[in-house]
Coordinates of C-alpha atoms and ligand atoms in Angstrom, one line a residue:
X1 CA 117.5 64.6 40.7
X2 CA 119.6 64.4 37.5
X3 CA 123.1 64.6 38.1
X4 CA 125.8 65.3 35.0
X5 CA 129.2 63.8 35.8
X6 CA 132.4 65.4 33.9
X7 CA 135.4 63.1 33.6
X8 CA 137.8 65.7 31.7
X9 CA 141.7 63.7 30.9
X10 CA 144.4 64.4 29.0
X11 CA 143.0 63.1 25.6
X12 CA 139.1 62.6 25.9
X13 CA 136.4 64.4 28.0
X14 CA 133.8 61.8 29.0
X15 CA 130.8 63.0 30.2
X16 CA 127.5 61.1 31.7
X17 CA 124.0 62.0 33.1
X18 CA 122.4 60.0 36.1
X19 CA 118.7 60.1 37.6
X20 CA 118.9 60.0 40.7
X21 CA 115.7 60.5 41.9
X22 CA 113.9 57.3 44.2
X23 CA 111.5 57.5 41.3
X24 CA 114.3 56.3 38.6
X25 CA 114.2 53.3 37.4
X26 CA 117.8 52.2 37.3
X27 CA 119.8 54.7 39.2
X28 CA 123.1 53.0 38.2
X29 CA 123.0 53.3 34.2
X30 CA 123.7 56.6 33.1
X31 CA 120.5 58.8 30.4
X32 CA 123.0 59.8 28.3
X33 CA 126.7 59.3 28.1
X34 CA 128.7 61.6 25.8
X35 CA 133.2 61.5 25.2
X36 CA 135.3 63.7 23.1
X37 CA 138.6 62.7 22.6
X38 CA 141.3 64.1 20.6
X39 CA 144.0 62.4 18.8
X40 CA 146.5 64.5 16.8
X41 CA 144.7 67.3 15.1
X42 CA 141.3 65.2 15.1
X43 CA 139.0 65.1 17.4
X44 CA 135.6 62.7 18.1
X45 CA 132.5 63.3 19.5
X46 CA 130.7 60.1 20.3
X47 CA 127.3 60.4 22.1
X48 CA 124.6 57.6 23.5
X49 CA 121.2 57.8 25.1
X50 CA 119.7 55.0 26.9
X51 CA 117.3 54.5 24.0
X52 CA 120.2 53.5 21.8
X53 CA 120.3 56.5 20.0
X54 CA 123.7 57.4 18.9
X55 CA 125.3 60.8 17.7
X56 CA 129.1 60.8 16.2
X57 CA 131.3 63.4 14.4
X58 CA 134.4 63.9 13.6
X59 CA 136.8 66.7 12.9
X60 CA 139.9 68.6 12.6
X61 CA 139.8 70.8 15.5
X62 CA 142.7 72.1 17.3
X63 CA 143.0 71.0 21.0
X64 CA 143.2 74.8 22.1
X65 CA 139.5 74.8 20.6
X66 CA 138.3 72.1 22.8
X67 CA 136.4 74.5 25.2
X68 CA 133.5 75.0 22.1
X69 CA 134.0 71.4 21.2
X70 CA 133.2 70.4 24.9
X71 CA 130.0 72.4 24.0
X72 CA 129.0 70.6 20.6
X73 CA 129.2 67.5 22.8
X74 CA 127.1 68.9 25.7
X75 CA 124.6 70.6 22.8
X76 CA 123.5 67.4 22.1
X77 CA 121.8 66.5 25.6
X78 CA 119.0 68.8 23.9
X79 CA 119.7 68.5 20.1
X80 CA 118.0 65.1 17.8
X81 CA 118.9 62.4 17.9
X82 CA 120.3 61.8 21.4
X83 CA 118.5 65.0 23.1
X84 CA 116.3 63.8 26.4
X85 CA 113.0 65.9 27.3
X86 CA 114.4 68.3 29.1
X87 CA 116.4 71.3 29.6
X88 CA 119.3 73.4 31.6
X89 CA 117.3 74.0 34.7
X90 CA 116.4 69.9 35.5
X91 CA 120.1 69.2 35.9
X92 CA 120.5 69.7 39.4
X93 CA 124.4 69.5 39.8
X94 CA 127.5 69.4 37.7
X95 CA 130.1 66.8 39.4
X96 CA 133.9 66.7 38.5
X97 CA 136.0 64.3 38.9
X98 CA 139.4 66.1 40.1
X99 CA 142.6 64.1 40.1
X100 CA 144.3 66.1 42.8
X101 CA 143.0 67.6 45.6
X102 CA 146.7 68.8 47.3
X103 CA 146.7 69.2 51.1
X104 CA 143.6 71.3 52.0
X105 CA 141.0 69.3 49.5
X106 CA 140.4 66.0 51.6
X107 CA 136.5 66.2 50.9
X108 CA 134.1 66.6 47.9
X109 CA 134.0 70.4 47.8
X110 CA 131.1 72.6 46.1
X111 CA 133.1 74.8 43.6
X112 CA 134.5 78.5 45.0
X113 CA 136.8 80.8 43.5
X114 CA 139.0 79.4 46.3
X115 CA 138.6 75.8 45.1
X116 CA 139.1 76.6 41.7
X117 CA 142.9 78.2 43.1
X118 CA 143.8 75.1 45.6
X119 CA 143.1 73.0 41.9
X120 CA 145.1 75.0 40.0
X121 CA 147.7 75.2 43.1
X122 CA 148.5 71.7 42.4
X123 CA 148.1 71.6 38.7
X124 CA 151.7 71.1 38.4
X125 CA 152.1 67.7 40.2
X126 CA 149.1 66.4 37.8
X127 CA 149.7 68.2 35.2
X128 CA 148.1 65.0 32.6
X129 CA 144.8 65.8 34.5
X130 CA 144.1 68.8 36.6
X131 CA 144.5 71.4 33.9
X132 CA 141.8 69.5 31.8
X133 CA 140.0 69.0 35.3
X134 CA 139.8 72.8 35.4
X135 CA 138.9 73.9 32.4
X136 CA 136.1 71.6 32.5
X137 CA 135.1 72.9 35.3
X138 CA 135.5 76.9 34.1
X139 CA 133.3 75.5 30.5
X140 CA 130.2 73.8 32.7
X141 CA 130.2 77.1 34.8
X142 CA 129.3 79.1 31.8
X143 CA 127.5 76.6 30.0
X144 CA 125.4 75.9 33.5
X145 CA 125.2 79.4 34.9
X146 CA 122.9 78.8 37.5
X147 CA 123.9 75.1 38.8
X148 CA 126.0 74.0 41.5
X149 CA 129.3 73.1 40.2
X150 CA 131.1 70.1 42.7
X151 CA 134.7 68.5 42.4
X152 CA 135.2 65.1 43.8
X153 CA 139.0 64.1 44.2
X154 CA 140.6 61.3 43.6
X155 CA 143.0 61.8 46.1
X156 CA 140.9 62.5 49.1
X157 CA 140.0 58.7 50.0
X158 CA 143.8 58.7 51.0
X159 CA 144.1 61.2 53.0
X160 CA 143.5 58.7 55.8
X161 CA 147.2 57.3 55.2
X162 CA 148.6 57.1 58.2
X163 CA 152.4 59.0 58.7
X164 CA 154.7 56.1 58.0
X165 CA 152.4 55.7 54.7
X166 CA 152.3 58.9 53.7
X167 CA 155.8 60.5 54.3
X168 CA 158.6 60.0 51.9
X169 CA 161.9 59.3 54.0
X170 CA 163.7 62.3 52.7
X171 CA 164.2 65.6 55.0
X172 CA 161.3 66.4 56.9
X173 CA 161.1 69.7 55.0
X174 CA 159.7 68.0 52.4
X175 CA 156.5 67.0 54.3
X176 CA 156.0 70.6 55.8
X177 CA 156.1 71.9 52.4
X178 CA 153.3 69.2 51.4
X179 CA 155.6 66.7 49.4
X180 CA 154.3 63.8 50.5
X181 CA 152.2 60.4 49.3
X182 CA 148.5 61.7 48.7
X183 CA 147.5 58.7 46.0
X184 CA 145.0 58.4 43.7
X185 CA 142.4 56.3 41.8
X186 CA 140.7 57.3 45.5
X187 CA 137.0 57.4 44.1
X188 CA 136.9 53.4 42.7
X189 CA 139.9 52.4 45.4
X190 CA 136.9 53.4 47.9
X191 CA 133.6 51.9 45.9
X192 CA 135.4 48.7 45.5
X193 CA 136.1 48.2 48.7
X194 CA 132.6 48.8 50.0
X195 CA 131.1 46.8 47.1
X196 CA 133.7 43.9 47.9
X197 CA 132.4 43.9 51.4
X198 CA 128.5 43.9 50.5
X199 CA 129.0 41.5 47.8
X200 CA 130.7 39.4 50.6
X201 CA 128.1 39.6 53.2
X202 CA 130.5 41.0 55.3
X203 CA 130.7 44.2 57.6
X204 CA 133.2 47.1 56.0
X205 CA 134.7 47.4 59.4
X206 CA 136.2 44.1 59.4
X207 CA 137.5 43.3 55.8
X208 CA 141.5 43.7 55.1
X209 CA 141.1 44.2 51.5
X210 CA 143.6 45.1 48.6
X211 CA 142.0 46.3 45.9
X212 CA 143.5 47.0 42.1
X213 CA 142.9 49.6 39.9
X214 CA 144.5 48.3 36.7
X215 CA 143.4 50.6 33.1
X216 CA 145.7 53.0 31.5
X217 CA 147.1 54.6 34.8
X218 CA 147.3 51.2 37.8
X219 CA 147.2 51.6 41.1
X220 CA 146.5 49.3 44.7
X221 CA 145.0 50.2 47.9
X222 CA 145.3 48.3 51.3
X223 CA 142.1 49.1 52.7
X224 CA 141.2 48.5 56.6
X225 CA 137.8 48.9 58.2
X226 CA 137.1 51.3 55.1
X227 CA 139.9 53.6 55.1
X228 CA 143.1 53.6 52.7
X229 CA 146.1 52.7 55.1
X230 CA 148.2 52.2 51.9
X231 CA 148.9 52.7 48.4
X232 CA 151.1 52.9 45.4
X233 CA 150.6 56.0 44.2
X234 CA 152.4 58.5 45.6
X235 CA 152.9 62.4 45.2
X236 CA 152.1 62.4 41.8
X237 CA 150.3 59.3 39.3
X238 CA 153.6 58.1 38.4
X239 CA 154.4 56.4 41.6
X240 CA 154.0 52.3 41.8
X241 CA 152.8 50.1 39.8
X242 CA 154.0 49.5 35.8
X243 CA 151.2 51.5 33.6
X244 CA 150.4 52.2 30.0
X245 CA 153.0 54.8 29.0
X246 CA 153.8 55.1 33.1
X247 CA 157.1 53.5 34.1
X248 CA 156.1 53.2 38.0
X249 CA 158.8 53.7 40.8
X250 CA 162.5 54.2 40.0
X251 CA 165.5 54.4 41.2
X252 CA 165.3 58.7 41.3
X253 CA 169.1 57.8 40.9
X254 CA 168.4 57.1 37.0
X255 CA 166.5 60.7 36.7
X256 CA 169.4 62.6 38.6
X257 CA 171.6 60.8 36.2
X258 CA 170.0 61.6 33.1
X259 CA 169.4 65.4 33.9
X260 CA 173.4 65.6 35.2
X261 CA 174.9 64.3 31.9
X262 CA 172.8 66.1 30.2
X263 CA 171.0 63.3 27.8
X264 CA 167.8 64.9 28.6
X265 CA 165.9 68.2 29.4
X266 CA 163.5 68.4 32.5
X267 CA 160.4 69.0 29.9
X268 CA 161.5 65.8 28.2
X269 CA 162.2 64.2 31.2
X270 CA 158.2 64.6 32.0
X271 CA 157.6 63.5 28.8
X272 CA 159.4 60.4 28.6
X273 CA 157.7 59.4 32.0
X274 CA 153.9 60.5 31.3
X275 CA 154.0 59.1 27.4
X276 CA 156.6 56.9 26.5
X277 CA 157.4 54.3 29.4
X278 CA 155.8 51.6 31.0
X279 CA 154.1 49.2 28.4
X280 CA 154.7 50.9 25.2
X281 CA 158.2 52.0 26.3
X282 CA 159.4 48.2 26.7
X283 CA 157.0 46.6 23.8
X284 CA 158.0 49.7 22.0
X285 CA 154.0 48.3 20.4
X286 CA 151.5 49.9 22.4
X287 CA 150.1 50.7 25.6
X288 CA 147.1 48.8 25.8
X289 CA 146.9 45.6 27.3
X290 CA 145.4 44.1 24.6
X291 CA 148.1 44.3 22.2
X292 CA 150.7 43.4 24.5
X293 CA 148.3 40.1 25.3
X294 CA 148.5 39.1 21.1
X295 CA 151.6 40.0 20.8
X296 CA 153.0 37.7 23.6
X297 CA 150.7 35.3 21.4
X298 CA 153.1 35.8 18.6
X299 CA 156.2 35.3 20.5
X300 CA 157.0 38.8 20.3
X301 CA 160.1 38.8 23.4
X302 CA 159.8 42.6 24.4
X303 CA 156.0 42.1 24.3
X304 CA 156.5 39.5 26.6
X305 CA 159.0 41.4 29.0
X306 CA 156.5 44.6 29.1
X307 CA 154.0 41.8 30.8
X308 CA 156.3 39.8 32.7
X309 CA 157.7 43.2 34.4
X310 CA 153.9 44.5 34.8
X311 CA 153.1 41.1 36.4
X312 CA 156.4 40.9 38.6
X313 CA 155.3 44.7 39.9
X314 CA 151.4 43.6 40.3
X315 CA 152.4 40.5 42.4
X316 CA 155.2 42.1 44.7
X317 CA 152.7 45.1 45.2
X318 CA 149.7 43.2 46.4
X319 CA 152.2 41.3 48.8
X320 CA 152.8 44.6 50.2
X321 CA 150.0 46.3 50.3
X322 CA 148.9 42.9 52.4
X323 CA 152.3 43.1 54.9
X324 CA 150.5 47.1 55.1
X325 CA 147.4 45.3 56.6
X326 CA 149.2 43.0 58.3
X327 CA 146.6 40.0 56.7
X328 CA 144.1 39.9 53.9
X329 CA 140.3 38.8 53.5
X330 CA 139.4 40.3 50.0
X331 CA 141.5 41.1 46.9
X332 CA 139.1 43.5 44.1
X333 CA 140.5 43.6 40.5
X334 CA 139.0 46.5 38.7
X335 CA 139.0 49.2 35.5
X336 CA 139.8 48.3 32.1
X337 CA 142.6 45.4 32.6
X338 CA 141.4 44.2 35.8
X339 CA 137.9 43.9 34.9
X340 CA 138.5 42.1 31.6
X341 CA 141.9 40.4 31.4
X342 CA 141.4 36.7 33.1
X343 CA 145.3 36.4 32.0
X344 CA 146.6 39.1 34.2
X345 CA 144.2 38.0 37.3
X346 CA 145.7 34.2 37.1
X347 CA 149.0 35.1 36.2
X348 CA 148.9 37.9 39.1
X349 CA 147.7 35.4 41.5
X350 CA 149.3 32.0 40.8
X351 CA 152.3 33.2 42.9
X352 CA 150.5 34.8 45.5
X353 CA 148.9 31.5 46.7
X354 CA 151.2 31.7 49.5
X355 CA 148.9 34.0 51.0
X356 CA 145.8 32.1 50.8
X357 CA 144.6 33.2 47.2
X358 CA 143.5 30.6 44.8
X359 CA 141.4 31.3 41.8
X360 CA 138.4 29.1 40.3
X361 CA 139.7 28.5 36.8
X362 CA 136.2 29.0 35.3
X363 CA 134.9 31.6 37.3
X364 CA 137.6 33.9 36.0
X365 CA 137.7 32.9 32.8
X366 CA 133.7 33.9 32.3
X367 CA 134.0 36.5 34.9
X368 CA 130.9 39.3 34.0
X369 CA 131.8 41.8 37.2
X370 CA 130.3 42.2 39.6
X371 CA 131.3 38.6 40.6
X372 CA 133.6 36.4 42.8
X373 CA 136.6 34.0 41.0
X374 CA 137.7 32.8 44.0
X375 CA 137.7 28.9 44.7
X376 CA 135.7 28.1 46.8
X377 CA 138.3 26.4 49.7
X378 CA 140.6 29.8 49.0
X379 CA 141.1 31.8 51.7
X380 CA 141.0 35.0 50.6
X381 CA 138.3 36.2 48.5
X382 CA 139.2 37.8 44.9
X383 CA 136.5 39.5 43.1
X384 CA 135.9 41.5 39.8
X385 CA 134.0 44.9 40.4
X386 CA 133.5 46.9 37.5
X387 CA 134.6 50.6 37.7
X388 CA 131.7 53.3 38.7
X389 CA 133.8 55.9 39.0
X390 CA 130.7 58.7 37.3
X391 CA 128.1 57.1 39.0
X392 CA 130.0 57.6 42.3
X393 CA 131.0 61.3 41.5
X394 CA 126.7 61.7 40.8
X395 CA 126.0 60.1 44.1
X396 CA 128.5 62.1 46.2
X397 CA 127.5 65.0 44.8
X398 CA 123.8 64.8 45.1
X399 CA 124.8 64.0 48.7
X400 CA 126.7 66.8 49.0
X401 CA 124.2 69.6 47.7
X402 CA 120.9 67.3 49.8
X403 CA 122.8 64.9 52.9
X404 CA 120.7 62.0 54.1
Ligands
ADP501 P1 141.4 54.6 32.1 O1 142.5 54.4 33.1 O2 141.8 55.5 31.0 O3 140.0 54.8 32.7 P2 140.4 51.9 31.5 O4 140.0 51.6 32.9 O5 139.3 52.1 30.5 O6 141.3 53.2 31.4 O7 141.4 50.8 31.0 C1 141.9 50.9 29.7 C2 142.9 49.8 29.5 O8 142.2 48.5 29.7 C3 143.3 49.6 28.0 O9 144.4 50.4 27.8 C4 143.6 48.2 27.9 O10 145.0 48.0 28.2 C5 142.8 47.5 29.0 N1 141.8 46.5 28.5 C6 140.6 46.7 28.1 N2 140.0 45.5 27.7 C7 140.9 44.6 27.9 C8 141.0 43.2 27.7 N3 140.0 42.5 27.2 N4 142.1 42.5 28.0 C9 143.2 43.2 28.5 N5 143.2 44.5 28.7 C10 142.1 45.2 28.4

């Protein structure tokens, strides 16, 4: 049963194929992986099978283009030197990782006409993701003709919120006409939870677990006998938490301010809180953790304001995604910074020890996820999980098209 996974963002189309079958021999590590991204007016193909073989090109390929581009990268599951043996028919389902699924997508969903219009419904809310989403979607149709095309959504794992979660205090109108908190990061939010609780010994049912979903875009979930009953996310992926280029929750005050004098159009607006806030708006250096970590190292101040306001956020969100549970057994860091930044995890948790978490110095600082960093008299558990988000969209998919 090979399942390909398409991860299509804003600026790169990641793109992975899983065997599935019993017969496989390691399920969880994808054949072949394959991302195009585009920066400017270039654009990268990069392309590894799990011999090691490697394809990469690069051009200068408008964006528009990226629908044939999409195909150069997929051309090479069959083209020397990263091609496998085989061919269209053996891939058994295309999976698609949606970012939001608006009111009526709450489940995986085989892809419809229908589906296709509820995406595109919503395309304005996430509009970073779900165009992309889309028109990966429309590319593998053409370029798998006979296969069965299935979305996964990242907001669907929320949909479990419950009402005082979920709806914004403003008039009730609002949440008739479907404005309220549907959150995302939903498809690792969910695996991370279930991993924490078998890597734990313990029975999903029981855990209280907060789990962190720190890369580019950062989000947290209060999870409770496996269901979301909180989050930071909200309506759209710029809810919550301090991000990349992301500012997190504002006062709305400061956006009704802007538009009224006039200092800014509504398209800027959106672009000034999709691209230019959060990290690299207040290091005014970058958006990547990374550089904001060396150039704290070089007592650059705004460097070290962009982390002290993303830790300040981090900290006072776990705390309430815990008051959300009402207690808390496990804490999961996870994607890009949480997986690989011991710096964030102790400087996140030093101040939360008041609620039983205490880190092993060592164990975090040689962390290799899947693992625990917890000492061992803490009473809460914090792990590492690393992010699976394309082997989860394979797995619910073959699920989907052959249930157990
Ligand atoms: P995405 O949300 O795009 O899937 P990732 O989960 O890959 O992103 O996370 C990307 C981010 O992870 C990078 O922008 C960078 O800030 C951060 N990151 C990766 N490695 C490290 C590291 N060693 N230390 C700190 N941050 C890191």
């Amino acid at each position: 049963m090979k399942i390909l996974v398409l991860n299509s963002g804003s600026s790169s189309q990641k793109t992975a194929l899983f065997d599935l079958s019993p017969q496989a021999a390691d399920p969880a590590s994808p054949l072949w992986e394959g991302k195009l991204e585009w920066d400017g007016s270039k654009e990268t193909i990069t392309v590894t099978n799990s011999d090691g073989k490697k394809f990469r090109e690069e051009s200068r390929v408008l964006p528009e283009k990226r629908g044939s581009s999409l195909g150069k990268m997929l051309d090479q599951l069959w083209q020397p030197p990263t091609g496998l043996d085989l061919d269209r028919k053996d891939i058994a389902a295309v999976g698609h990782r949606i970012v939001h699924g608006g009111p009526r997508l709450t489940e995986p969903a085989i892809v419809t006409p229908e589906v296709k219009r509820a995406i595109a419904s919503v395309s304005a809310i996430a509009p970073l993701h779900n165009i992309a989403g889309l028109d990966g979607i429309e590319y593998s149709e053409g370029y798998f003709p006979k296969v069965p095309q299935i979305a996964v959504f990242d907001t669907a794992f929320h949909s479990t919120l419950p009402l005082a979660a979920k709806v914004y205090p403003g008039p009730y109108e609002w949440y008739e006409q479907g404005i309220w908190r549907y959150g995302f990061h939903g498809i690792n939010h969910a695996y991370c939870a279930t991993r924490a609780a078998r890597l734990l010994g313990r029975d999903l049912a029981s855990l209280k677990t907060v789990t962190c979903h720190l890369g580019n875009g950062c989000s947290l979930a209060a999870v409770a006998d496996g269901r979301s009953m909180d989050t930071t996310m909200g309506f759209s992926p710029l809810e919550g938490l301090m991000m990349g280029t992301r500012p997190g929750s504002l006062d709305p005050g400061i956006l009704t301010h802007l538009l009224r004098s006039r200092q800014i159009t509504q398209a800027e607006l959106d672009e000034v809180l999709n691209h230019q806030s959060g990290l690299l708006g207040i290091s005014g250096i970058s958006s990547d953790m990374r550089d904001i970590l060396a150039a704290v190292g070089t007592g650059n101040e705004r460097a070290r304001l962009a982390f002290d306001i993303f830790i300040h956020r981090l900290q006072s969100g776990i705390a309430a995604m815990a008051g959300s549970l009402a207690g808390l057994d496990a804490l999961v860091f996870s994607a890009g910074i949480g997986e690989n930044s011991p710096e964030i995890r102790t400087s996140c948790c030093e101040r939360l020890a008041f609620l039983g978490i205490e880190l092993d110095q060592t164990k975090n600082s040689l962390a290799i996820p899947d693992v625990e960093v917890s000492s061992p008299g803490s009473r809460v558990r914090t792990l590492v999980i690393r992010a699976q988000e394309d082997l989860c969209i394979a797995q619910t998919a073959m699920n989907l098209l052959s249930p157990c």
